[in-house]
Structures are given as C-alpha cells and as structure tokens.
Short mmCIF file of C-alpha atoms in Angstrom, two decimals:
data_model
loop_
_atom_site.label_atom_id
_atom_site.label_comp_id
_atom_site.label_asym_id
_atom_site.label_seq_id
_atom_site.Cartn_x
_atom_site.Cartn_y
_atom_site.Cartn_z
CA MET A 1 85.10 135.37 71.80
CA ALA A 2 83.08 135.68 74.96
CA LEU A 3 83.60 132.67 77.16
CA SER A 4 80.87 131.12 79.24
CA ARG A 5 80.80 131.85 82.87
CA VAL A 6 81.50 128.82 84.97
CA VAL A 7 80.16 128.23 88.46
CA ILE A 8 80.63 125.74 91.26
CA THR A 9 77.38 123.86 92.01
CA GLY A 10 78.44 121.03 94.32
CA VAL A 11 81.29 120.10 96.69
CA GLY A 12 82.35 116.57 97.69
CA LEU A 13 85.33 116.18 99.98
CA THR A 14 87.18 114.09 102.49
CA SER A 15 89.78 115.62 104.77
CA PRO A 16 91.58 114.45 107.93
CA ASN A 17 89.10 116.59 109.90
CA GLY A 18 85.86 116.15 108.06
CA ASN A 19 84.03 114.14 105.38
CA THR A 20 81.61 116.75 104.28
CA LEU A 21 81.94 120.48 103.63
CA GLU A 22 79.88 121.12 106.69
CA GLU A 23 82.03 119.02 108.97
CA PHE A 24 85.24 120.37 107.45
CA ARG A 25 84.14 123.94 107.85
CA ARG A 26 83.08 123.37 111.45
CA SER A 27 86.45 121.86 112.23
CA LEU A 28 88.20 124.89 110.70
CA LEU A 29 86.15 127.36 112.68
CA GLU A 30 86.64 125.29 115.91
CA GLY A 31 90.38 124.86 115.47
CA LYS A 32 90.05 121.10 115.20
CA GLY A 33 92.92 119.38 113.45
CA GLY A 34 93.13 115.88 112.09
CA ILE A 35 96.75 114.64 112.42
CA SER A 36 97.79 111.33 113.96
CA ARG A 37 100.69 109.00 114.13
CA ILE A 38 100.69 106.04 111.77
CA ASP A 39 103.01 103.12 111.19
CA MET A 40 105.15 103.59 108.06
CA ARG A 41 106.94 100.67 106.37
CA TYR A 42 110.65 100.91 107.05
CA MET A 43 110.33 104.15 108.96
CA GLY A 44 108.42 103.35 112.18
CA GLN A 45 105.88 105.94 113.22
CA VAL A 46 105.24 109.12 111.23
CA LEU A 47 102.81 112.04 111.52
CA ALA A 48 100.07 112.03 108.89
CA GLY A 49 96.56 113.27 108.09
CA VAL A 50 94.34 110.22 107.65
CA CYS A 51 90.77 110.28 106.23
CA ASP A 52 88.06 108.08 107.62
CA PHE A 53 85.34 108.44 104.99
CA GLU A 54 83.08 105.45 104.50
CA ALA A 55 84.62 103.91 101.43
CA THR A 56 81.96 101.24 101.00
CA LYS A 57 79.24 103.96 100.71
CA TYR A 58 79.86 104.07 96.95
CA GLN A 59 82.08 101.01 96.24
CA ARG A 60 81.96 97.23 96.62
CA ARG A 61 84.69 95.64 98.78
CA LYS A 62 85.97 93.97 95.70
CA ASP A 63 86.45 97.34 93.91
CA LEU A 64 88.35 98.59 96.94
CA ARG A 65 90.66 95.61 96.74
CA VAL A 66 91.27 95.94 93.03
CA GLY A 67 91.46 99.73 92.81
CA THR A 68 93.58 102.31 94.48
CA ARG A 69 93.11 104.62 97.42
CA ALA A 70 93.30 107.61 95.17
CA GLY A 71 90.60 106.08 93.07
CA SER A 72 88.43 105.41 96.15
CA ILE A 73 88.91 109.00 97.50
CA SER A 74 88.01 110.31 94.00
CA ILE A 75 84.91 108.19 93.78
CA TYR A 76 83.69 109.26 97.25
CA CYS A 77 84.37 112.90 96.48
CA ALA A 78 82.68 112.76 93.04
CA ARG A 79 79.54 111.02 94.38
CA GLU A 80 79.34 113.36 97.33
CA ALA A 81 79.66 116.40 95.00
CA LEU A 82 76.94 115.06 92.71
CA ALA A 83 74.63 114.47 95.71
CA ASP A 84 75.45 117.98 96.98
CA ALA A 85 74.58 119.36 93.56
CA GLY A 86 71.30 117.58 93.65
CA ILE A 87 72.10 115.48 90.61
CA GLU A 88 71.39 111.69 90.41
CA VAL A 89 74.06 109.73 88.52
CA ASP A 90 71.49 108.56 85.90
CA GLN A 91 70.62 112.15 85.19
CA LEU A 92 74.09 112.85 83.87
CA ASP A 93 74.61 112.94 80.05
CA ALA A 94 77.24 110.28 80.17
CA LYS A 95 78.96 111.39 76.92
CA ARG A 96 79.05 115.04 77.95
CA THR A 97 80.48 114.67 81.43
CA GLY A 98 84.22 115.19 82.04
CA ILE A 99 86.30 114.22 85.06
CA TYR A 100 89.52 116.17 85.84
CA VAL A 101 91.41 115.08 88.87
CA GLY A 102 94.59 116.86 89.99
CA THR A 103 97.26 114.70 91.54
CA THR A 104 100.75 115.39 92.93
CA GLU A 105 101.92 111.83 91.97
CA HIS A 106 100.34 108.56 91.27
CA GLY A 107 101.77 105.01 91.32
CA ASN A 108 104.26 105.32 94.18
CA VAL A 109 101.97 103.63 96.62
CA GLU A 110 101.07 100.68 94.34
CA THR A 111 104.66 100.19 93.20
CA GLU A 112 106.09 100.24 96.72
CA ASN A 113 103.39 97.72 97.75
CA GLU A 114 104.34 95.30 94.91
CA VAL A 115 108.04 95.63 95.52
CA TYR A 116 107.39 94.83 99.20
CA ASN A 117 105.15 91.92 98.13
CA ILE A 118 107.84 90.32 95.96
CA SER A 119 110.36 90.86 98.62
CA GLN A 120 108.40 88.26 100.61
CA PHE A 121 109.05 85.84 97.75
CA ASP A 122 112.77 86.37 97.29
CA TYR A 123 112.05 89.03 94.64
CA ASP A 124 110.59 86.48 92.16
CA THR A 125 108.60 88.66 89.75
CA LYS A 126 106.06 85.90 89.09
CA PHE A 127 104.45 87.12 92.32
CA TRP A 128 104.02 90.73 90.85
CA SER A 129 100.37 91.51 90.59
CA HIS A 130 98.58 91.80 87.31
CA HIS A 131 96.66 94.67 88.90
CA HIS A 132 99.92 96.76 89.04
CA ASN A 133 99.53 98.45 85.59
CA PRO A 134 95.80 99.54 85.80
CA ARG A 135 96.54 100.71 89.34
CA THR A 136 99.55 102.73 88.45
CA VAL A 137 98.61 104.36 85.12
CA SER A 138 98.48 108.12 85.59
CA ASN A 139 94.84 108.36 84.80
CA ASN A 140 93.85 105.80 87.41
CA PRO A 141 92.04 108.09 89.86
CA ALA A 142 89.85 109.75 87.19
CA GLY A 143 89.41 106.43 85.38
CA GLU A 144 88.09 104.81 88.46
CA VAL A 145 85.44 107.60 88.80
CA SER A 146 84.41 107.06 85.09
CA LEU A 147 84.01 103.34 85.79
CA ASN A 148 82.12 103.97 88.93
CA LEU A 149 79.69 106.52 87.42
CA LYS A 150 79.56 104.89 84.02
CA VAL A 151 80.32 108.21 82.31
CA HIS A 152 81.97 108.25 78.90
CA GLY A 153 83.39 111.76 78.60
CA PRO A 154 87.06 112.67 78.99
CA ALA A 155 88.38 111.46 82.33
CA TYR A 156 92.00 112.10 83.20
CA THR A 157 94.38 113.34 85.77
CA ILE A 158 96.38 116.50 85.77
CA GLY A 159 99.84 115.97 87.21
CA ALA A 160 100.96 119.24 88.82
CA ALA A 161 102.70 118.47 92.07
CA CYS A 162 100.99 120.25 94.89
CA ALA A 163 99.39 122.79 92.60
CA ALA A 164 97.31 120.04 91.12
CA GLY A 165 93.98 120.76 93.04
CA ASN A 166 93.67 124.12 91.42
CA LEU A 167 94.73 122.78 88.04
CA GLY A 168 92.00 120.20 88.08
CA LEU A 169 89.44 122.95 88.57
CA ILE A 170 90.99 125.08 85.83
CA GLN A 171 91.00 122.17 83.40
CA GLY A 172 87.33 121.53 84.16
CA MET A 173 86.53 125.18 83.62
CA GLN A 174 88.34 125.32 80.25
CA MET A 175 86.65 122.12 78.97
CA LEU A 176 83.28 123.63 79.75
CA GLN A 177 84.21 126.90 78.03
CA LEU A 178 85.50 125.03 75.03
CA GLY A 179 82.19 123.21 74.83
CA GLU A 180 83.94 119.84 75.07
CA VAL A 181 81.72 118.79 77.99
CA ASP A 182 78.50 120.08 79.51
CA PHE A 183 79.24 119.02 83.03
CA ALA A 184 82.51 118.72 84.83
CA ILE A 185 83.69 116.98 87.97
CA ALA A 186 87.01 118.54 88.93
CA GLY A 187 89.45 119.14 91.74
CA GLY A 188 92.34 117.16 93.30
CA VAL A 189 93.01 114.06 95.42
CA SER A 190 95.98 112.52 97.26
CA GLU A 191 96.76 109.03 98.60
CA SER A 192 100.41 109.99 99.38
CA ILE A 193 100.35 108.95 103.03
CA ARG A 194 100.50 105.32 101.84
CA SER A 195 103.95 105.76 100.27
CA PHE A 196 107.01 105.65 102.51
CA GLY A 197 109.00 107.17 99.73
CA ILE A 198 107.12 110.53 100.07
CA PHE A 199 107.89 110.70 103.79
CA ALA A 200 111.45 109.45 103.45
CA GLY A 201 112.09 112.00 100.67
CA PHE A 202 110.87 114.90 102.78
CA LYS A 203 112.82 113.61 105.74
CA SER A 204 116.07 113.41 103.70
CA GLN A 205 115.30 116.87 102.53
CA GLY A 206 114.94 118.12 106.11
CA ALA A 207 111.34 119.04 105.44
CA LEU A 208 109.35 116.46 107.42
CA ALA A 209 107.63 118.02 110.49
CA GLU A 210 107.87 116.58 114.00
CA HIS A 211 106.22 117.56 117.25
CA GLU A 212 105.26 115.54 120.30
CA ASP A 213 101.64 116.70 119.82
CA PRO A 214 100.55 115.54 116.32
CA ASN A 215 98.15 118.40 115.94
CA LYS A 216 100.83 120.95 116.67
CA ALA A 217 103.24 119.59 114.08
CA SER A 218 102.02 121.54 111.08
CA ARG A 219 102.48 125.17 111.95
CA PRO A 220 102.72 127.55 108.98
CA PHE A 221 103.99 131.03 109.76
CA ASP A 222 105.11 130.03 113.24
CA LYS A 223 108.74 130.74 114.08
CA ASP A 224 109.18 127.13 115.31
CA ARG A 225 107.81 125.45 112.25
CA ASN A 226 109.93 122.51 111.09
CA GLY A 227 108.34 121.12 107.98
CA ILE A 228 105.49 119.31 106.25
CA VAL A 229 102.96 116.84 107.66
CA VAL A 230 101.84 114.72 104.77
CA SER A 231 98.13 114.01 104.44
CA GLU A 232 95.64 112.25 102.25
CA GLY A 233 92.30 113.67 101.10
CA GLY A 234 90.34 114.95 98.21
CA ALA A 235 87.91 117.67 97.06
CA LEU A 236 85.99 117.44 93.82
CA TYR A 237 83.52 119.91 92.58
CA THR A 238 80.69 119.93 90.09
CA LEU A 239 81.25 122.71 87.60
CA GLU A 240 78.65 123.94 85.18
CA ARG A 241 78.22 126.78 82.71
CA LEU A 242 76.20 129.49 84.38
CA GLU A 243 73.24 129.18 82.00
CA ASP A 244 73.01 125.50 82.56
CA ALA A 245 73.25 125.85 86.34
CA GLN A 246 70.57 128.57 86.35
CA ALA A 247 68.31 126.56 83.97
CA ARG A 248 68.10 123.73 86.49
CA GLY A 249 67.87 126.00 89.50
CA ALA A 250 71.17 124.89 90.97
CA LYS A 251 72.67 126.15 94.18
CA ILE A 252 75.62 128.25 93.24
CA TYR A 253 78.59 128.35 95.59
CA GLY A 254 80.63 130.82 93.54
CA GLU A 255 81.92 131.67 90.16
CA ILE A 256 85.42 130.94 88.94
CA VAL A 257 86.51 134.35 87.55
CA GLY A 258 90.23 134.17 87.25
CA TYR A 259 93.17 131.86 87.20
CA LYS A 260 96.83 131.73 86.33
CA ILE A 261 99.39 128.96 86.02
CA ASN A 262 103.08 129.71 85.51
CA SER A 263 106.48 128.16 86.21
CA ASP A 264 109.46 129.40 88.23
CA ALA A 265 112.11 127.77 85.99
CA THR A 266 114.58 128.27 88.82
CA ASP A 267 114.83 125.22 91.10
CA TYR A 268 113.58 121.65 91.60
CA VAL A 269 112.16 122.37 95.02
CA LEU A 270 112.73 125.94 96.12
CA PRO A 271 109.96 128.44 95.30
CA ASN A 272 110.39 131.70 93.59
CA PRO A 273 108.42 134.57 95.06
CA GLU A 274 108.79 136.76 91.99
CA ARG A 275 107.02 134.14 89.81
CA GLN A 276 104.42 133.54 92.60
CA ALA A 277 103.59 137.23 92.64
CA GLU A 278 103.34 137.21 88.82
CA CYS A 279 100.97 134.23 89.15
CA MET A 280 98.64 136.01 91.53
CA ARG A 281 98.71 139.15 89.43
CA GLY A 282 97.96 137.12 86.37
CA ALA A 283 94.88 135.66 87.98
CA LEU A 284 93.67 139.12 89.03
CA GLU A 285 94.25 140.40 85.62
CA LYS A 286 92.15 137.64 84.06
CA ALA A 287 89.42 138.33 86.58
CA GLY A 288 89.52 142.04 85.82
CA MET A 289 90.07 142.67 89.55
CA GLN A 290 92.37 144.71 91.79
CA PRO A 291 94.19 143.11 94.71
CA SER A 292 91.88 145.08 97.13
CA ASP A 293 88.96 143.28 95.56
CA ILE A 294 90.17 140.03 97.18
CA HIS A 295 88.86 139.49 100.73
CA ILE A 296 90.57 136.18 101.50
CA VAL A 297 93.89 134.96 100.29
CA SER A 298 94.21 131.23 100.95
CA THR A 299 97.95 130.63 101.10
CA HIS A 300 99.77 127.54 100.15
CA ALA A 301 102.41 127.83 102.89
CA THR A 302 103.40 124.28 103.90
CA ALA A 303 105.26 125.18 107.15
CA THR A 304 108.85 124.78 105.71
CA PRO A 305 111.20 127.44 107.06
CA LEU A 306 112.07 129.01 103.66
CA GLY A 307 108.83 128.35 101.69
CA ASP A 308 106.53 130.22 104.00
CA ILE A 309 108.73 133.35 103.97
CA GLN A 310 108.90 133.30 100.23
CA GLU A 311 105.18 133.12 99.79
CA CYS A 312 104.72 135.83 102.31
CA GLU A 313 107.09 138.02 100.32
CA ALA A 314 104.94 137.40 97.21
CA VAL A 315 101.66 138.03 99.05
CA ARG A 316 103.01 141.15 100.78
CA GLU A 317 103.97 142.60 97.50
CA VAL A 318 100.75 141.89 95.62
CA PHE A 319 98.45 142.75 98.43
CA ALA A 320 100.23 145.82 99.88
CA ASP A 321 97.82 148.40 101.08
CA CYS A 322 94.72 146.17 100.95
CA PRO A 323 93.13 146.69 104.46
CA ASP A 324 90.11 144.46 103.72
CA THR A 325 92.12 141.51 102.50
CA HIS A 326 92.42 138.63 104.93
CA ILE A 327 95.12 135.96 104.68
CA ASN A 328 94.84 132.47 106.08
CA ASN A 329 96.12 128.91 105.72
CA THR A 330 94.63 125.47 106.22
CA LYS A 331 97.68 123.23 106.63
CA GLY A 332 97.86 123.81 110.37
CA TYR A 333 94.68 121.63 110.66
CA ILE A 334 95.08 118.96 108.08
CA GLY A 335 98.73 119.08 107.06
CA HIS A 336 99.72 119.11 103.41
CA ALA A 337 97.14 117.17 101.40
CA MET A 338 99.41 117.34 98.27
CA GLY A 339 97.32 116.98 95.20
CA ALA A 340 94.21 117.68 97.17
CA ALA A 341 95.62 120.69 98.94
CA GLY A 342 94.39 123.37 96.56
CA SER A 343 90.94 122.09 96.18
CA LEU A 344 90.40 121.20 99.85
CA GLU A 345 91.71 124.58 101.03
CA LEU A 346 89.44 126.41 98.63
CA ALA A 347 86.48 124.33 99.95
CA GLY A 348 87.22 125.34 103.53
CA ASN A 349 86.95 128.95 102.60
CA LEU A 350 83.93 128.85 100.29
CA PRO A 351 81.38 129.06 103.13
CA SER A 352 82.84 132.53 103.96
CA PHE A 353 80.64 133.87 101.20
CA GLU A 354 77.69 132.89 103.40
CA ASP A 355 78.83 133.52 106.98
CA GLY A 356 81.49 136.27 106.44
CA LEU A 357 83.83 134.40 108.78
CA VAL A 358 87.49 133.92 107.85
CA HIS A 359 88.87 130.76 109.43
CA PRO A 360 92.23 131.26 111.06
CA THR A 361 95.66 129.77 110.50
CA ILE A 362 96.21 127.74 113.64
CA ASN A 363 99.31 126.63 115.64
CA VAL A 364 100.85 130.09 115.46
CA ASP A 365 102.15 130.40 118.99
CA ASN A 366 105.17 132.50 118.04
CA LEU A 367 104.51 134.33 114.79
CA ASP A 368 107.65 134.55 112.50
CA PRO A 369 108.22 138.30 112.02
CA LYS A 370 109.02 137.45 108.34
CA CYS A 371 105.53 135.99 108.02
CA ASP A 372 103.77 138.84 109.74
CA LEU A 373 101.52 139.91 106.91
CA PRO A 374 98.93 142.66 107.36
CA GLY A 375 95.50 140.86 107.34
CA LEU A 376 96.88 137.51 108.54
CA VAL A 377 94.14 135.78 110.57
CA ILE A 378 95.80 133.62 113.29
CA ASN A 379 94.33 131.29 115.91
CA GLU A 380 90.91 132.79 116.02
CA ALA A 381 88.30 133.14 113.28
CA LYS A 382 87.63 136.74 112.18
CA GLN A 383 84.40 138.27 111.08
CA ALA A 384 85.01 140.13 107.82
CA LYS A 385 83.16 143.23 106.75
CA ARG A 386 82.38 141.22 103.65
CA VAL A 387 83.68 138.35 101.61
CA ASP A 388 83.18 138.66 97.94
CA ALA A 389 86.24 137.04 96.40
CA ILE A 390 88.80 134.40 97.40
CA LEU A 391 92.13 133.93 95.86
CA ASN A 392 93.52 130.39 96.33
CA ASN A 393 97.30 129.82 95.98
CA SER A 394 98.63 126.37 95.26
CA PHE A 395 102.25 125.81 94.38
CA GLY A 396 104.29 122.71 93.68
CA MET A 397 107.75 121.27 93.08
CA LEU A 398 109.54 121.96 89.83
CA GLY A 399 108.25 125.45 90.23
CA ILE A 400 104.62 125.17 89.20
CA ASN A 401 102.47 127.96 90.53
CA SER A 402 98.68 128.35 90.44
CA ALA A 403 96.28 130.96 91.66
CA LEU A 404 92.52 130.64 91.35
CA ILE A 405 89.93 133.38 92.09
CA ILE A 406 86.37 132.45 93.08
CA LYS A 407 83.86 135.28 93.35
CA ARG A 408 80.55 135.37 95.20
CA PHE A 409 77.93 134.72 92.61
CA SER A 410 76.07 137.69 91.33
CA ASN A 411 74.04 138.21 88.24
CA MET B 1 93.78 66.42 100.74
CA THR B 2 90.25 65.37 99.77
CA LYS B 3 88.39 66.97 96.84
CA ASP B 4 85.96 68.61 99.28
CA GLU B 5 88.91 70.06 101.20
CA CYS B 6 90.30 71.31 97.89
CA LYS B 7 87.00 72.98 97.06
CA GLN B 8 87.10 74.75 100.42
CA VAL B 9 90.56 76.11 99.70
CA VAL B 10 89.28 77.52 96.41
CA LEU B 11 86.20 79.01 98.13
CA ASP B 12 88.49 80.59 100.78
CA ILE B 13 90.50 82.24 98.00
CA ILE B 14 87.32 83.40 96.24
CA ALA B 15 86.12 84.93 99.57
CA GLU B 16 89.24 87.03 99.66
CA ILE B 17 89.16 88.20 96.05
CA ALA B 18 85.35 88.62 95.78
CA PRO B 19 84.40 89.70 99.33
CA ASP B 20 80.91 90.90 98.34
CA GLU B 21 79.79 87.52 97.07
CA ASP B 22 77.60 85.09 98.95
CA LEU B 23 79.50 81.73 98.82
CA SER B 24 77.00 79.80 100.91
CA ASP B 25 75.46 77.91 98.09
CA VAL B 26 78.01 77.63 95.30
CA LYS B 27 77.14 74.65 93.09
CA GLY B 28 80.12 72.43 92.20
CA ASP B 29 78.95 71.56 88.74
CA VAL B 30 78.05 75.00 87.59
CA ALA B 31 80.61 77.40 86.17
CA LEU B 32 81.84 79.87 88.79
CA ARG B 33 81.31 82.81 86.36
CA GLU B 34 77.69 81.83 86.01
CA GLN B 35 77.07 81.94 89.70
CA LEU B 36 79.40 84.69 90.90
CA ASP B 37 80.49 88.14 89.63
CA LEU B 38 83.94 87.04 88.65
CA ASP B 39 85.90 88.38 85.60
CA SER B 40 89.09 87.32 83.99
CA MET B 41 91.18 89.39 86.35
CA ASP B 42 89.62 87.60 89.30
CA PHE B 43 90.62 84.24 87.79
CA LEU B 44 94.19 85.56 87.55
CA ASP B 45 93.89 86.41 91.23
CA ILE B 46 92.83 82.84 91.98
CA VAL B 47 95.87 81.68 90.13
CA MET B 48 98.08 84.12 91.98
CA GLU B 49 96.74 83.16 95.39
CA LEU B 50 97.18 79.41 94.60
CA ARG B 51 100.82 80.26 93.86
CA LYS B 52 101.34 82.51 96.84
CA GLN B 53 99.51 80.61 99.45
CA HIS B 54 100.03 77.03 98.32
CA SER B 55 102.91 76.96 95.89
CA ILE B 56 100.60 75.54 93.20
CA GLU B 57 101.29 76.56 89.68
CA VAL B 58 98.48 76.71 87.10
CA PRO B 59 99.85 77.09 83.51
CA GLU B 60 97.80 79.32 81.27
CA ALA B 61 96.79 76.47 79.13
CA ASP B 62 95.10 74.87 82.22
CA TYR B 63 93.09 77.95 83.30
CA VAL B 64 89.94 76.25 81.78
CA GLN B 65 90.32 73.66 84.56
CA LEU B 66 89.30 76.32 87.07
CA ALA B 67 85.92 76.84 85.49
CA SER B 68 83.78 75.22 88.29
CA LEU B 69 84.47 74.02 91.83
CA ASP B 70 84.21 70.36 90.63
CA SER B 71 86.80 70.90 87.87
CA CYS B 72 88.99 72.85 90.30
CA ALA B 73 88.88 69.87 92.69
CA GLU B 74 89.56 67.37 89.85
CA TYR B 75 92.55 69.41 88.68
CA LEU B 76 94.00 70.74 91.88
CA THR B 77 93.59 67.93 94.36
CA PRO B 78 96.39 65.80 92.77
CA LYS B 79 98.60 68.92 92.74
CA PHE B 80 98.07 69.54 96.43
CA ASN B 81 98.72 65.87 97.25
CA ALA B 82 101.88 65.95 95.17
CA LEU B 83 103.18 68.72 97.44
CA VAL B 84 103.02 66.65 100.58
#
C-alpha cells in the first residue's frame, strides 16, 4: 500500500531563547542562549530555561489558573502553528483534526503543588484541589488544546521520555497516513522546570549541570560538561498530506520521509549506542536514503559525561565517510527541553533548507576528543554546500530512541 | 461582619477564581451564574477558598445557598460571626 506523503506546513514554538521560529533561529545563529537562575522549592536556586511567551494571547486568565503550564505551552504552540500555516481555527474540520503532543512526563508539577498546598494545612486532604485530576491526567496538554480550539478529533499525549517530541510528530504522520484525520497538530512540550523532583532527581544522579555563568552551563561535547540544564518549552507543527497541502497552496517547510523508534532494553538511564545506531539506520532505510544523503544530524546529546560520548559513537559509526554531513546540537543554548527537545531542536534546523546555514553547537571551549566527530559544527555557524535532509535524534530514559528524517520538499 | 462585608469577601474570592470577569456591577439578587461566566468547578473553588482563607465549611447540601450574592450573605454572615 502506498502511503500518503506528509509535509510540515506550520511551526509554532516557545523556547527559552525565542517565541517564534524566526526569533529562535536568529538566537541560534547569533549564539544567544536562554538559561537563568530560578528559585526552586526546597532546593534554592537552580539553572533552568524559562519561556516568556505571552500566555494570555490565546487564553483567559481563568483558563491559566485552572489549567496547566504544559497545557498553556501546548495551546500557544498550536495556535501559533495554525497562524503560521495560514489557517483560521474556524476553517478546521473539527472532527478530522488530531492533536498529538509528546511529553516526557506529566503530573509531577501539579502533584508537587498540591502536596505543598496541603502541607500548609497540616496535610489535611480536604484542602486538596478538585482541579488535581483534570490537571494530572496524562492527556492534559493535548486535551487543553482540543478545548481551546474546539476540535473533536483524537487528542492525546505520547509519553516517551525525552524522545517524545519526535514521537508526537511520528504519531501525527501515521494518523494522517491511516486516514484517521485530515489535519494534525503534533510535536512535544515540557513544563518540567516547575517540578523540584525533576531537578532533585538529576542532582542525586549527578547529572544536573552547574556553572557560574548560566549560559555556559549546558555544554554538550565540551570536556568540562557536567550535566543537564532542565528547560521548559514546546514546538508543535501542522502536518498535512501532501495533496491537501498543495490543494490549498500551503507553504511547505519539509517532508517527513523517514523515522524509527526502538528500545535499548539495557538500562533505566544509560544509553546504548548500538541501539541508537540501529535507530538512525532504520530511519534511513525507511526513507530510502544513504547516510551521505543527510546534511545535518541534530544530536540529542544532553551534556552528560557518558551520554554524549555514547551518542557520538553511534553517529560516528553510521555517518562514517560522509564529508557533507554536518553535526550539531541545540542544548547549549536552551538546555534540555525534555518532551519538547526533539521537536524544538528540529525546528531550529528547519530554516537551513532555506539559508543553507548550519547553526553551531555552542559552549565548546575545550572539545572532548571522544566527541570530536567529523562534521561537528562548533561555536560558529557554517555555510553548507547544500542542505537537503535533516536527521533529528531524540533519546530518552528507559532506553527509548527515535530518529526522524525531514527532507527539503521537492515534487 | 455585616452582610455587605460578607458580600465583599465573596466578591474578592470570585475576583481570584474568575479574574477575567467585570465585578463592578454584580447584582445581589440575581444568580451569579446568570451574570458571570462561572461553572460548577468555580463554585467548588469558592467553597475551597472559604475553607482555606476563612475556615468556613459549606456542606454540599448547602451549595445552593451560594447562588447569588444576597443568598451568600444570608447564609455566610452568621457563619463568619460565629467564628469570632
């Protein structure tokens, strides 16, 4: 069965260094980060990537009070993606529109808030909010979008640790190809900076970054990297079948031509480069492409000492002898946006189809020899001969791996 | 506490839970739901804030007493005064 081709027709995002694709891209090319110190309950100050999008642009203040930050980020990104795609909300066929939001986790923030709330009342549970359950159900971020847009199609989240941004896109693509929906809003979001547990967990694991300069703390591939900076953010895309996009004369950012999801089955937190390499190869096979056809590999590397080396092993093996393949990373600018990471990092690279520039990995003052990949773009943007295809890696705990390939659109 | 003071307490709570609403001309004898965009979850919020901020309990059977500002004042003022 020939499956429909699926294309990206709109991008909506919020990142610690930009609230539109244009702003985000400019920050990436100018080396502008977005990390700051914030107060964290029980922990004092921590480093985090905080977004400053205008939440009331698409929501009432009451909706912000009742809903969740993940829901608000999702609504902002969905509405911005629709606007970018040139589609008014009332033009959507409500029954045929699907919403697929990748999340690393959901419910930690709201549960921690309620536990803190009742701690102020001697842990009497009669002070526990009736909003807790609708806030913490796993589908909350996608459900809030469906409420906001008044669309009736399938709206749910895809829980996939920090691979979730890619998985949201893959789910959206598959539902279009199955004919379950005619229009998809898909990607990933994260509200994780509002959960002390996420930070405390990484700290206990020895994986929470620290640096006197917040914007030097997240440093993938640098020898002195010391862990993750947790960030919030989101990137949702409008996806359409090619024939539908062309019929309405849509702007096409690129075509999703390949993907692969697999599992390490080796450890709760440690990655497995062999499975990561298999994942990238699987995506290439699905796309009918060779490694040398990829011009940008957007790595997942989170700046943990071991994780970066292991991904580099996998990338080195798959992309050996590919002189036109450039390799970069986004986390030096924005930290680790968790469930949003995959979709945000892809967004930052999409404009390369237009300008041919490969944004660099920043904060590499002392390149780790074990991360010294051929084609690694560090500290300064590089003009590529051409950029026709991007492979976007996103990996997560419990050994979930994903690779997504986007190709410059061509008839 | 007077009934007018009690109404102001209720309005202050509504201002927190429905911050988009214009509360400058809420009529005492008209149901709150007919004047303001309030749903059942919002009324649960009113009950919760009375509990949290003022240690006032409103049993479920008495929720109907919160229908309008006037009925709130009739029902809640004695409860506030009993606290003192």
